[in-house]
Tab-separated table of C-alpha atoms (C1' of nucleotides) in Angstrom:
chain	number	residue	atom	x	y	z
A	1	MET	CA	112.175	83.176	117.832
A	2	ARG	CA	114.062	84.773	120.672
A	3	SER	CA	115.222	81.550	122.253
A	4	ALA	CA	115.212	81.234	125.996
A	5	SER	CA	118.978	81.125	126.365
A	6	ALA	CA	120.750	84.480	126.491
A	7	ASP	CA	123.417	83.215	124.086
A	8	PRO	CA	121.638	81.897	121.037
A	9	THR	CA	123.296	79.852	118.333
A	10	THR	CA	124.408	81.672	115.204
A	11	ARG	CA	121.819	79.632	113.366
A	12	GLU	CA	119.110	80.865	115.714
A	13	ARG	CA	120.355	84.417	115.401
A	14	ILE	CA	120.012	84.181	111.642
A	15	ARG	CA	116.522	82.748	111.912
A	16	ASP	CA	115.438	85.450	114.339
A	17	ALA	CA	116.849	88.138	112.082
A	18	ALA	CA	114.983	86.575	109.177
A	19	VAL	CA	111.670	86.550	111.036
A	20	LEU	CA	112.152	90.199	111.875
A	21	ARG	CA	113.127	91.260	108.372
A	22	PHE	CA	110.320	89.233	106.822
A	23	ALA	CA	107.913	90.886	109.238
A	24	ARG	CA	109.255	94.342	108.429
A	25	ASP	CA	109.843	94.168	104.682
A	26	GLY	CA	107.833	91.175	103.553
A	27	PHE	CA	109.170	87.931	102.177
A	28	GLY	CA	110.951	89.742	99.391
A	29	ALA	CA	113.584	90.801	101.920
A	30	SER	CA	117.000	89.861	100.589
A	31	VAL	CA	119.252	87.206	102.061
A	32	ARG	CA	121.940	89.869	102.219
A	33	SER	CA	119.871	92.148	104.446
A	34	ILE	CA	119.103	89.256	106.779
A	35	ALA	CA	122.777	88.305	106.885
A	36	THR	CA	123.763	91.876	107.709
A	37	ASP	CA	121.176	92.019	110.498
A	38	ALA	CA	122.602	88.843	111.955
A	39	GLY	CA	126.146	90.128	111.581
A	40	VAL	CA	127.052	87.349	109.216
A	41	SER	CA	127.910	86.725	105.576
A	42	PRO	CA	125.175	85.867	103.077
A	43	ALA	CA	126.959	82.624	102.285
A	44	LEU	CA	126.575	81.481	105.866
A	45	VAL	CA	122.827	81.865	105.684
A	46	ILE	CA	122.746	79.474	102.748
A	47	HIS	CA	125.282	77.232	104.463
A	48	HIS	CA	122.968	76.789	107.423
A	49	PHE	CA	119.611	76.644	105.698
A	50	GLY	CA	120.352	75.405	102.203
A	51	SER	CA	118.240	78.017	100.476
A	52	LYS	CA	116.107	81.062	101.123
A	53	ASP	CA	112.951	78.993	100.726
A	54	GLU	CA	114.041	76.583	103.425
A	55	LEU	CA	114.881	79.512	105.680
A	56	HIS	CA	111.391	80.839	105.032
A	57	ALA	CA	109.904	77.462	105.887
A	58	GLU	CA	111.844	77.289	109.147
A	59	CYS	CA	110.707	80.774	110.060
A	60	ASP	CA	107.140	79.625	109.471
A	61	GLU	CA	107.626	76.701	111.810
A	62	ALA	CA	109.281	78.848	114.443
A	63	VAL	CA	106.460	81.375	114.382
A	64	LEU	CA	103.787	78.707	114.547
A	65	ALA	CA	105.572	77.103	117.477
A	66	GLU	CA	105.747	80.470	119.214
A	67	ILE	CA	102.043	80.981	118.660
A	68	ARG	CA	101.223	77.604	120.144
A	69	LYS	CA	103.387	78.444	123.132
A	70	ALA	CA	101.765	81.840	123.621
A	71	LYS	CA	98.346	80.229	123.468
A	72	ASN	CA	99.208	77.607	126.021
A	73	GLU	CA	100.656	80.223	128.317
A	74	SER	CA	97.450	82.205	128.326
A	75	ILE	CA	94.717	79.610	128.238
A	76	ASP	CA	92.955	81.330	131.090
A	77	GLU	CA	92.623	84.681	129.406
A	78	LEU	CA	91.642	83.055	126.137
A	79	ALA	CA	88.912	81.057	127.858
A	80	ALA	CA	87.514	84.393	128.988
A	81	GLY	CA	86.660	85.103	125.373
A	82	GLN	CA	89.612	87.328	124.518
A	83	SER	CA	91.007	86.431	121.146
A	84	ILE	CA	94.644	85.550	120.659
A	85	LEU	CA	94.875	88.884	118.872
A	86	HIS	CA	94.397	90.781	122.102
A	87	ARG	CA	97.070	88.677	123.722
A	88	PHE	CA	99.550	89.434	120.965
A	89	ALA	CA	98.718	93.097	120.941
A	90	ALA	CA	99.074	93.343	124.694
A	91	ALA	CA	102.835	92.908	124.841
A	92	ASP	CA	105.241	94.527	122.423
A	93	GLU	CA	107.480	91.503	122.529
A	94	TYR	CA	104.999	89.835	120.218
A	95	ALA	CA	105.261	92.575	117.611
A	96	PRO	CA	107.645	90.659	115.327
A	97	MET	CA	105.461	87.578	115.437
A	98	LEU	CA	102.360	89.607	114.790
A	99	GLY	CA	104.027	91.308	111.858
A	100	TYR	CA	105.135	87.969	110.507
A	101	VAL	CA	101.645	86.532	110.743
A	102	LEU	CA	100.169	89.541	108.980
A	103	ARG	CA	102.749	89.268	106.187
A	104	SER	CA	101.917	85.630	105.848
A	105	LEU	CA	98.248	86.503	105.694
A	106	GLN	CA	99.009	89.060	103.031
A	107	ASN	CA	100.942	86.549	100.923
A	108	GLY	CA	98.661	83.595	101.416
A	109	GLY	CA	101.412	81.642	103.116
A	110	PRO	CA	100.771	78.520	105.185
A	111	VAL	CA	101.277	80.380	108.457
A	112	GLY	CA	98.397	82.662	107.606
A	113	GLN	CA	96.275	79.683	106.591
A	114	THR	CA	96.722	77.723	109.797
A	115	PHE	CA	96.555	80.853	111.916
A	116	ILE	CA	93.148	81.627	110.494
A	117	GLU	CA	91.960	78.076	110.800
A	118	GLN	CA	92.972	78.042	114.441
A	119	MET	CA	91.242	81.332	115.120
A	120	ILE	CA	88.057	80.055	113.506
A	121	GLU	CA	88.230	76.890	115.524
A	122	ASP	CA	88.674	78.924	118.676
A	123	ALA	CA	85.846	81.235	117.713
A	124	VAL	CA	83.509	78.275	117.354
A	125	GLY	CA	84.370	77.312	120.912
A	126	TYR	CA	83.892	80.820	122.274
A	127	THR	CA	80.510	81.327	120.650
A	128	LYS	CA	79.404	77.897	121.826
A	129	HIS	CA	80.231	78.894	125.367
A	130	GLY	CA	78.521	82.214	124.882
A	131	VAL	CA	75.372	80.606	123.562
A	132	GLU	CA	75.249	78.085	126.396
A	133	ALA	CA	75.728	80.876	128.911
A	134	GLY	CA	72.886	82.762	127.311
A	135	LEU	CA	75.083	85.703	126.398
A	136	VAL	CA	75.172	85.059	122.677
A	137	LYS	CA	72.312	84.454	120.330
A	138	PRO	CA	72.448	81.101	118.581
A	139	SER	CA	73.085	81.059	114.875
A	140	ARG	CA	71.464	78.878	112.270
A	141	ASP	CA	74.950	78.075	111.021
A	142	GLU	CA	77.524	78.396	113.765
A	143	PRO	CA	80.608	77.511	111.710
A	144	ALA	CA	79.640	80.017	109.052
A	145	ARG	CA	79.182	82.684	111.683
A	146	ALA	CA	82.497	81.946	113.387
A	147	ARG	CA	84.230	82.028	110.037
A	148	TYR	CA	82.544	85.285	109.152
A	149	LEU	CA	83.486	86.945	112.423
A	150	VAL	CA	87.131	85.891	112.251
A	151	LEU	CA	87.659	86.685	108.593
A	152	SER	CA	86.018	90.080	108.838
A	153	ALA	CA	88.001	91.074	111.910
A	154	LEU	CA	91.315	89.804	110.614
A	155	GLY	CA	90.746	91.089	107.110
A	156	MET	CA	89.865	94.476	108.462
A	157	LEU	CA	93.028	94.584	110.547
A	158	MET	CA	95.088	93.574	107.543
A	159	LEU	CA	93.530	96.239	105.373
A	160	GLU	CA	94.084	98.881	107.997
A	161	ILE	CA	97.739	98.031	108.401
A	162	THR	CA	98.353	97.719	104.684
A	163	LEU	CA	96.773	101.061	103.948
A	164	ARG	CA	98.502	102.854	106.792
A	165	PRO	CA	101.669	100.902	107.434
A	166	PRO	CA	103.543	101.714	110.641
A	167	GLU	CA	106.627	103.848	110.232
A	168	ASP	CA	108.455	101.843	112.806
A	169	PRO	CA	107.322	98.210	112.694
A	170	ALA	CA	108.211	97.911	116.354
A	171	ASP	CA	105.046	99.897	117.017
A	172	LEU	CA	102.905	97.157	115.533
A	173	GLY	CA	101.584	96.222	118.935
A	174	ALA	CA	100.519	99.793	119.570
A	175	ILE	CA	98.867	99.979	116.170
A	176	VAL	CA	96.917	96.796	116.696
A	177	ARG	CA	95.823	98.023	120.119
A	178	ASP	CA	94.724	101.253	118.489
A	179	PHE	CA	92.817	99.314	115.875
A	180	LEU	CA	91.124	97.151	118.462
A	181	THR	CA	89.947	100.171	120.432
A	182	THR	CA	88.719	102.247	117.483
A	183	SER	CA	86.908	99.355	115.856
A	184	TYR	CA	85.549	98.259	119.202
A	185	PHE	CA	82.608	100.613	119.350
A	186	PRO	CA	81.015	100.026	115.933
A	187	MET	CA	81.583	96.335	116.429
A	188	ILE	CA	79.941	96.201	119.828
A	189	GLU	CA	77.082	98.343	118.631
A	190	LEU	CA	76.504	96.110	115.637
A	191	TYR	CA	76.784	92.982	117.751
A	192	THR	CA	74.357	94.355	120.287
A	193	GLN	CA	71.607	96.003	118.324
A	194	GLY	CA	72.185	94.626	114.842
A	195	PHE	CA	71.822	96.776	111.763
A	196	PHE	CA	68.378	96.270	110.309
A	197	THR	CA	65.137	97.155	112.000
A	198	THR	CA	63.238	94.396	110.258
A	199	ARG	CA	63.692	90.679	109.750
A	200	ARG	CA	62.701	91.053	106.127
A	201	MET	CA	66.086	90.461	104.550
A	202	LEU	CA	66.786	87.419	106.671
A	203	ASP	CA	63.330	85.950	106.208
A	204	GLU	CA	63.487	86.442	102.481
A	205	TYR	CA	66.806	84.685	102.405
A	206	LEU	CA	65.522	81.817	104.523
A	207	LEU	CA	62.544	81.530	102.236
A	208	TYR	CA	64.710	81.479	99.162
A	209	VAL	CA	67.302	79.107	100.557
A	210	PRO	CA	65.378	76.685	102.749
A	211	ASP	CA	68.233	76.020	105.146
A	212	PRO	CA	71.942	76.605	105.296
A	213	PRO	CA	74.143	73.486	105.437
A	214	GLN	CA	72.868	71.258	108.218
A	215	ASP	CA	75.953	71.447	110.395
A	216	THR	CA	74.767	72.586	113.747
A	217	ALA	CA	71.502	73.681	112.262
A	218	THR	CA	69.402	72.553	115.172
A	219	GLU	CA	66.794	75.055	114.066
A	220	PRO	CA	66.869	77.206	117.182
A	221	ALA	CA	63.722	79.111	117.979
A	222	SER	CA	64.068	82.496	116.361
A	223	ASP	CA	64.492	84.590	119.498
B	1	MET	CA	91.108	99.877	79.877
B	2	ARG	CA	89.560	98.218	76.924
B	3	SER	CA	88.993	101.448	75.067
B	4	ALA	CA	85.812	101.941	73.142
B	5	SER	CA	87.422	101.869	69.727
B	6	ALA	CA	87.968	98.437	68.210
B	7	ASP	CA	91.473	99.411	67.123
B	8	PRO	CA	93.274	100.744	70.167
B	9	THR	CA	96.567	102.560	70.039
B	10	THR	CA	99.689	100.550	70.739
B	11	ARG	CA	100.113	102.671	73.806
B	12	GLU	CA	96.650	101.741	75.009
B	13	ARG	CA	97.292	98.095	74.219
B	14	ILE	CA	100.378	98.220	76.430
B	15	ARG	CA	98.486	99.912	79.226
B	16	ASP	CA	95.663	97.391	79.048
B	17	ALA	CA	98.139	94.529	79.071
B	18	ALA	CA	99.814	96.087	82.096
B	19	VAL	CA	96.552	96.413	84.001
B	20	LEU	CA	95.818	92.768	83.297
B	21	ARG	CA	99.257	91.514	84.271
B	22	PHE	CA	99.322	93.662	87.398
B	23	ALA	CA	95.923	92.260	88.310
B	24	ARG	CA	97.069	88.691	87.704
B	25	ASP	CA	100.602	88.694	89.087
B	26	GLY	CA	100.750	91.785	91.260
B	27	PHE	CA	102.836	94.857	90.701
B	28	GLY	CA	106.009	92.813	90.669
B	29	ALA	CA	105.080	91.676	87.156
B	30	SER	CA	108.007	92.351	84.841
B	31	VAL	CA	108.035	94.883	82.064
B	32	ARG	CA	109.079	92.050	79.778
B	33	SER	CA	105.955	90.026	80.534
B	34	ILE	CA	103.768	93.028	79.884
B	35	ALA	CA	105.576	93.724	76.628
B	36	THR	CA	105.118	90.125	75.519
B	37	ASP	CA	101.405	90.265	76.329
B	38	ALA	CA	101.067	93.400	74.257
B	39	GLY	CA	103.085	91.831	71.427
B	40	VAL	CA	105.751	94.453	71.732
B	41	SER	CA	109.370	94.887	72.796
B	42	PRO	CA	110.218	95.833	76.400
B	43	ALA	CA	112.015	98.923	75.136
B	44	LEU	CA	108.815	100.230	73.599
B	45	VAL	CA	107.072	100.105	76.931
B	46	ILE	CA	109.730	102.387	78.385
B	47	HIS	CA	109.687	104.488	75.239
B	48	HIS	CA	105.999	105.213	75.714
B	49	PHE	CA	105.801	105.541	79.471
B	50	GLY	CA	109.264	106.591	80.562
B	51	SER	CA	109.531	104.073	83.360
B	52	LYS	CA	107.707	101.216	84.990
B	53	ASP	CA	106.582	103.467	87.836
B	54	GLU	CA	104.969	105.901	85.433
B	55	LEU	CA	103.255	103.013	83.684
B	56	HIS	CA	101.964	101.897	87.055
B	57	ALA	CA	100.705	105.397	87.773
B	58	GLU	CA	98.890	105.576	84.464
B	59	CYS	CA	97.299	102.196	85.105
B	60	ASP	CA	96.079	103.555	88.425
B	61	GLU	CA	94.513	106.530	86.708
B	62	ALA	CA	92.938	104.382	84.031
B	63	VAL	CA	91.393	102.038	86.574
B	64	LEU	CA	90.087	104.879	88.708
B	65	ALA	CA	88.573	106.470	85.620
B	66	GLU	CA	86.932	103.181	84.710
B	67	ILE	CA	85.522	102.868	88.201
B	68	ARG	CA	84.046	106.332	88.045
B	69	LYS	CA	82.508	105.479	84.698
B	70	ALA	CA	81.051	102.221	85.963
B	71	LYS	CA	79.564	104.021	88.933
B	72	ASN	CA	77.983	106.691	86.804
B	73	GLU	CA	76.556	104.083	84.503
B	74	SER	CA	74.805	102.299	87.321
B	75	ILE	CA	73.680	105.039	89.626
B	76	ASP	CA	70.197	103.558	89.736
B	77	GLU	CA	71.287	100.164	90.989
B	78	LEU	CA	73.701	101.713	93.433
B	79	ALA	CA	70.989	103.936	94.847
B	80	ALA	CA	69.083	100.758	95.593
B	81	GLY	CA	71.709	99.953	98.183
B	82	GLN	CA	73.804	97.530	96.186
B	83	SER	CA	77.472	98.199	96.662
B	84	ILE	CA	79.770	98.814	93.752
B	85	LEU	CA	81.216	95.423	94.575
B	86	HIS	CA	78.067	93.677	93.396
B	87	ARG	CA	78.146	95.676	90.221
B	88	PHE	CA	81.722	94.655	89.498
B	89	ALA	CA	81.102	91.058	90.360
B	90	ALA	CA	78.034	90.934	88.152
B	91	ALA	CA	79.830	91.133	84.817
B	92	ASP	CA	83.023	89.281	84.017
B	93	GLU	CA	84.241	92.177	81.945
B	94	TYR	CA	85.089	93.903	85.199
B	95	ALA	CA	87.290	91.058	86.385
B	96	PRO	CA	90.583	92.746	85.433
B	97	MET	CA	89.575	95.954	87.144
B	98	LEU	CA	88.440	94.088	90.215
B	99	GLY	CA	91.706	92.183	90.330
B	100	TYR	CA	93.634	95.395	89.941
B	101	VAL	CA	91.775	97.039	92.782
B	102	LEU	CA	92.361	94.071	95.036
B	103	ARG	CA	96.072	94.061	94.223
B	104	SER	CA	96.193	97.738	94.984
B	105	LEU	CA	94.415	97.087	98.245
B	106	GLN	CA	96.927	94.380	99.025
B	107	ASN	CA	99.867	96.673	98.349
B	108	GLY	CA	98.496	99.801	99.950
B	109	GLY	CA	98.553	101.642	96.651
B	110	PRO	CA	96.665	104.880	96.043
B	111	VAL	CA	93.971	103.114	94.033
B	112	GLY	CA	93.109	100.990	97.029
B	113	GLN	CA	93.089	104.059	99.247
B	114	THR	CA	90.696	106.108	97.162
B	115	PHE	CA	88.575	103.073	96.346
B	116	ILE	CA	88.021	102.457	100.034
B	117	GLU	CA	87.400	106.096	100.771
B	118	GLN	CA	84.780	106.189	98.053
B	119	MET	CA	83.099	103.050	99.303
B	120	ILE	CA	82.956	104.452	102.823
B	121	GLU	CA	81.522	107.684	101.539
B	122	ASP	CA	78.898	105.743	99.610
B	123	ALA	CA	78.141	103.572	102.620
B	124	VAL	CA	77.469	106.660	104.710
B	125	GLY	CA	74.905	107.695	102.120
B	126	TYR	CA	73.258	104.288	101.951
B	127	THR	CA	72.910	103.930	105.701
B	128	LYS	CA	71.562	107.455	105.944
B	129	HIS	CA	68.878	106.545	103.451
B	130	GLY	CA	68.228	103.317	105.301
B	131	VAL	CA	67.865	105.064	108.605
B	132	GLU	CA	65.507	107.675	107.185
B	133	ALA	CA	63.423	104.952	105.582
B	134	GLY	CA	63.223	103.198	108.915
B	135	LEU	CA	64.962	100.096	107.585
B	136	VAL	CA	68.251	100.598	109.363
B	137	LYS	CA	68.841	101.305	113.012
B	138	PRO	CA	70.608	104.569	113.681
B	139	SER	CA	74.140	104.416	115.021
B	140	ARG	CA	75.690	106.619	117.674
B	141	ASP	CA	78.571	107.152	115.283
B	142	GLU	CA	77.511	106.772	111.681
B	143	PRO	CA	80.897	107.388	110.042
B	144	ALA	CA	82.536	104.852	112.330
B	145	ARG	CA	79.870	102.310	111.458
B	146	ALA	CA	80.137	102.907	107.733
B	147	ARG	CA	83.885	102.588	107.949
B	148	TYR	CA	83.575	99.422	109.957
B	149	LEU	CA	81.150	97.824	107.534
B	150	VAL	CA	83.202	98.643	104.460
B	151	LEU	CA	86.563	97.686	105.897
B	152	SER	CA	85.314	94.407	107.291
B	153	ALA	CA	83.607	93.400	104.060
B	154	LEU	CA	86.496	94.419	101.838
B	155	GLY	CA	89.140	93.037	104.164
B	156	MET	CA	87.316	89.754	104.327
B	157	LEU	CA	87.119	89.530	100.561
B	158	MET	CA	90.795	90.300	100.285
B	159	LEU	CA	91.712	87.659	102.821
B	160	GLU	CA	89.560	85.089	101.114
B	161	ILE	CA	91.106	85.721	97.729
B	162	THR	CA	94.637	85.855	99.093
B	163	LEU	CA	94.269	82.591	100.922
B	164	ARG	CA	92.583	80.799	98.069
B	165	PRO	CA	93.748	82.555	94.930
B	166	PRO	CA	91.855	81.742	91.730
B	167	GLU	CA	93.607	79.398	89.346
B	168	ASP	CA	92.422	81.373	86.400
B	169	PRO	CA	92.212	85.069	87.304
B	170	ALA	CA	89.547	85.468	84.671
B	171	ASP	CA	87.240	83.727	87.125
B	172	LEU	CA	87.624	86.536	89.615
B	173	GLY	CA	84.096	87.695	88.998
B	174	ALA	CA	82.792	84.220	89.719
B	175	ILE	CA	84.861	83.992	92.871
B	176	VAL	CA	83.633	87.314	94.171
B	177	ARG	CA	80.068	86.277	93.421
B	178	ASP	CA	80.709	83.072	95.310
B	179	PHE	CA	82.106	85.023	98.192
B	180	LEU	CA	79.175	87.382	98.273
B	181	THR	CA	76.693	84.510	98.389
B	182	THR	CA	78.477	82.412	101.011
B	183	SER	CA	79.157	85.354	103.280
B	184	TYR	CA	75.656	86.648	102.717
B	185	PHE	CA	73.899	84.500	105.244
B	186	PRO	CA	76.066	85.059	108.331
B	187	MET	CA	76.165	88.725	107.461
B	188	ILE	CA	72.419	89.087	107.136
B	189	GLU	CA	71.853	87.088	110.276
B	190	LEU	CA	74.279	89.241	112.222
B	191	TYR	CA	72.816	92.421	110.781
B	192	THR	CA	69.291	91.292	111.615
B	193	GLN	CA	69.469	89.748	115.023
B	194	GLY	CA	72.841	90.957	116.285
B	195	PHE	CA	75.173	88.748	118.235
B	196	PHE	CA	74.709	89.409	121.928
B	197	THR	CA	71.550	88.782	123.873
B	198	THR	CA	72.234	91.582	126.298
B	199	ARG	CA	73.132	95.237	126.040
B	200	ARG	CA	75.731	94.804	128.749
B	201	MET	CA	78.862	95.128	126.629
B	202	LEU	CA	77.583	98.196	124.846
B	203	ASP	CA	76.316	99.864	127.994
B	204	GLU	CA	79.572	99.223	129.779
B	205	TYR	CA	81.448	100.779	126.903
B	206	LEU	CA	79.161	103.794	126.824
B	207	LEU	CA	79.625	104.156	130.553
B	208	TYR	CA	83.374	103.964	130.263
B	209	VAL	CA	83.658	106.216	127.252
B	210	PRO	CA	80.917	108.812	127.702
B	211	ASP	CA	80.379	109.373	124.007
B	212	PRO	CA	82.078	108.521	120.754
B	213	PRO	CA	83.352	111.486	118.712
B	214	GLN	CA	80.470	113.929	118.369
B	215	ASP	CA	80.093	113.547	114.633
B	216	THR	CA	76.520	112.604	114.052
B	217	ALA	CA	76.109	111.640	117.681
B	218	THR	CA	72.605	112.935	117.976
B	219	GLU	CA	72.084	110.478	120.806
B	220	PRO	CA	69.245	108.540	119.228
B	221	ALA	CA	66.840	106.864	121.588
B	222	SER	CA	68.157	103.401	122.309
B	223	ASP	CA	65.577	101.418	120.375
C	1	DT	C1'	114.172	113.663	46.441
C	2	DT	C1'	115.550	114.832	50.816
C	3	DC	C1'	114.805	115.673	55.581
C	4	DA	C1'	112.990	115.010	59.973
C	5	DA	C1'	110.244	112.630	63.020
C	6	DT	C1'	107.937	108.798	64.805
C	7	DG	C1'	107.141	103.841	66.036
C	8	DC	C1'	109.690	100.294	67.005
C	9	DT	C1'	113.483	96.698	68.003
C	10	DA	C1'	117.894	94.025	69.156
C	11	DA	C1'	121.463	94.280	71.973
C	12	DA	C1'	123.655	95.681	75.673
C	13	DC	C1'	124.290	97.864	80.377
C	14	DA	C1'	124.059	98.331	85.352
C	15	DC	C1'	122.402	96.373	89.168
C	16	DG	C1'	120.295	93.316	92.624
C	17	DT	C1'	119.213	88.762	93.417
C	18	DG	C1'	120.059	83.684	95.253
C	19	DT	C1'	123.627	80.659	95.209
C	20	DT	C1'	128.326	78.357	94.645
C	21	DC	C1'	133.197	77.812	95.221
C	22	DA	C1'	137.595	77.814	97.069
C	23	DG	C1'	139.711	78.547	100.951
C	24	DT	C1'	140.768	80.257	105.966
C	25	DC	C1'	140.337	79.763	110.775
C	26	DG	C1'	139.896	77.330	115.133
C	27	DG	C1'	138.967	73.793	118.156
C	28	DA	C1'	138.284	68.743	119.298
C	29	DG	C1'	140.019	63.922	118.770
C	30	DT	C1'	143.574	60.806	118.133
D	1	DA	C1'	151.712	67.145	116.577
D	2	DC	C1'	148.660	65.999	113.280
D	3	DT	C1'	144.308	65.558	111.223
D	4	DC	C1'	139.795	66.400	110.514
D	5	DC	C1'	135.639	68.852	110.492
D	6	DG	C1'	132.556	72.391	111.097
D	7	DA	C1'	131.804	77.479	111.148
D	8	DC	C1'	132.647	81.065	108.355
D	9	DT	C1'	134.035	84.422	104.500
D	10	DG	C1'	135.265	87.024	99.964
D	11	DA	C1'	134.734	86.597	95.483
D	12	DA	C1'	132.566	85.111	91.885
D	13	DC	C1'	128.627	83.111	88.948
D	14	DA	C1'	124.180	82.882	86.661
D	15	DC	C1'	120.180	85.094	86.129
D	16	DG	C1'	116.311	88.376	86.098
D	17	DT	C1'	115.368	93.025	86.480
D	18	DG	C1'	114.551	98.104	84.618
D	19	DT	C1'	116.598	100.946	81.464
D	20	DT	C1'	119.644	102.856	77.595
D	21	DT	C1'	121.600	103.103	73.216
D	22	DA	C1'	122.109	102.782	68.445
D	23	DG	C1'	119.893	101.936	64.642
D	24	DC	C1'	116.102	100.322	61.433
D	25	DA	C1'	112.001	101.090	58.963
D	26	DT	C1'	107.989	104.011	57.565
D	27	DT	C1'	105.592	108.152	56.925
D	28	DG	C1'	104.574	112.875	56.037
D	29	DA	C1'	106.378	117.521	54.905
D	30	DA	C1'	109.413	120.655	52.359
DNA sequence: TTCAATGCTAAACACGTGTTCAGTCGGAGT
DNA sequence: ACTCCGACTGAACACGTGTTTAGCATTGAA
């Protein structure tokens, strides 16, 4: 996306315009609208990228590269347990990328896939740290828990944005920040005190299904 | 949808075909494909419904009506704390409806909206019962919790299905059942034992934000 | 029998889409 | 000066879309 140089290639300008339009309008956005945004003829878009699908693919790559870069640039914060989502929501410059990722999540595209996989991977690391530091309770199935936490958070965000889409997509950062703050309390409460008063449900499940997949199932003492 | 009579009107046949196609292919499904499914000419679809948008609207109504019916028919089970989701996943006959709802969730349509609102409303009732029965811990903000639980569960399901769409949409029931069972363990574990070992995060939040919106904030004794 | 209405269709229309084609412009290389 | 080549465009093409139109049957009423 926005390349470092102040005078980007026409090709880059087209790609950036495409990322933005895809983020705003979804991947159904027309080549013509992208061309107009880039101040260029539709034919030139095809001339440079061959087809709309290839343009889409290059946008995917560009966004993934940008994500990698953003993660590397903020390793410190991320190590502190903040998810990449907070990082993206923090600065409005990430709004297009964030929108693009959410669209890709919504359409089952590869960007969404790998984004989720990465977040799950990260979450496994965070919880591991948390457990070792004694801040987080161990789980009988850490990967399953990490997956559950990521999918529920991301899915919830997606739902929220789909149901109440931002009028101006530039506000996406603000909306995500809003989401993070309003969902923060019920989440923290649930994470802290749980939901049930009894262990009945869990015990019944453990009785019924002897043990979840033996991944990291080191059978931790039940607190 | 599948009307009670064994010999449905052509109009109903078209509507049912539309619900199915919309569920399978999303609301971008062409009038022609729907017409073919119903064994009818595209012109007849317009003749009966006026336009594709009106057809869409009538499908929405039909699905919402079906949902209401299904809920009324299974009040007993629902009172037991099972969500409507379990009910729909239980019988494959609900697969089209389920698919339609998920599509509507994905596209921010009115069906998705009201479906979610209803589920939240129900969840408030369930948790209230649970709290009174001593099975569920009270929350400082019950509506926020109910909303959180519903949105996270539904969003997660949506993500899952979007990322790994069923080959044969008729299997949707099976897939949802699968989802419910695999996500059951981490959910129950989280709900039972929580996530954090300390109350620090929650206490810090409560210190920072004196009190969440005074809805049902009856300031329950912190267990 | 005649008339009107209804269910229905084949064909076309208007439009938006991705893409192609022929050709113009401008600058670098020889 | 000449050529070549890439960036770039306007116009068109092929196609898929929702919708319209004209007309065909069939049915029930007058």
